Steps between C-alpha positions, in 0.01 A plus 500: 500500500551146370855378483638764737618250763667283238675805353654589838720191487623593152564860601696397809714256303608779263655694789784412745335185630608365838393211720329592828479238775267549797473193720414208273373728220713596201382764250646721229530875536685802367796652687565874504803623695590853394759718669327793662610827656398460864649812657667808358668780691719753323762305309444176692247235413395156615398258230329172576328217321134414537406137440148464362329194355171495311287184467143386440309576821309172506826300499609611851181621665622412853825698472513778762743766620774325697480176299827332403544430128777419257538666161729304269644326809575829684318532835290809574236620742186670365505869602189620314226334294322721247217416259544643152209641299206258504674275755592218264868582559680559830834674548698414809789705633766280657780540749792280592408307816 
C-alpha cells in the first residue's frame, strides 16, 4: 500500500491536531474529548469527559501505561494504550495526574 504512511500525516492534520510531548519527543496527534454518560440511575446521571489522543504508533513506540505526557501543554498520565486496526495508529486514554 504505497503512500499509506505519508497519507497518515495529511489525515491527522485535517482533524483537531494537538502537540504531544513525551520526554524529549514531540509529535502531532488528534484529540478526542467527548462528554459521556458514565452512570445513570433513575433520574440521576453522572456525566464525565474521556480524554483520548490518537497518533502514529511508530512516533511514540516506548510510551506505556503510567507514562507522563503533555497534550497541548496540559499534563496527563497514560491510562490505556490501544492499537487501532492494523497498528499504524495508537489511541491513548489519558487521566489527570
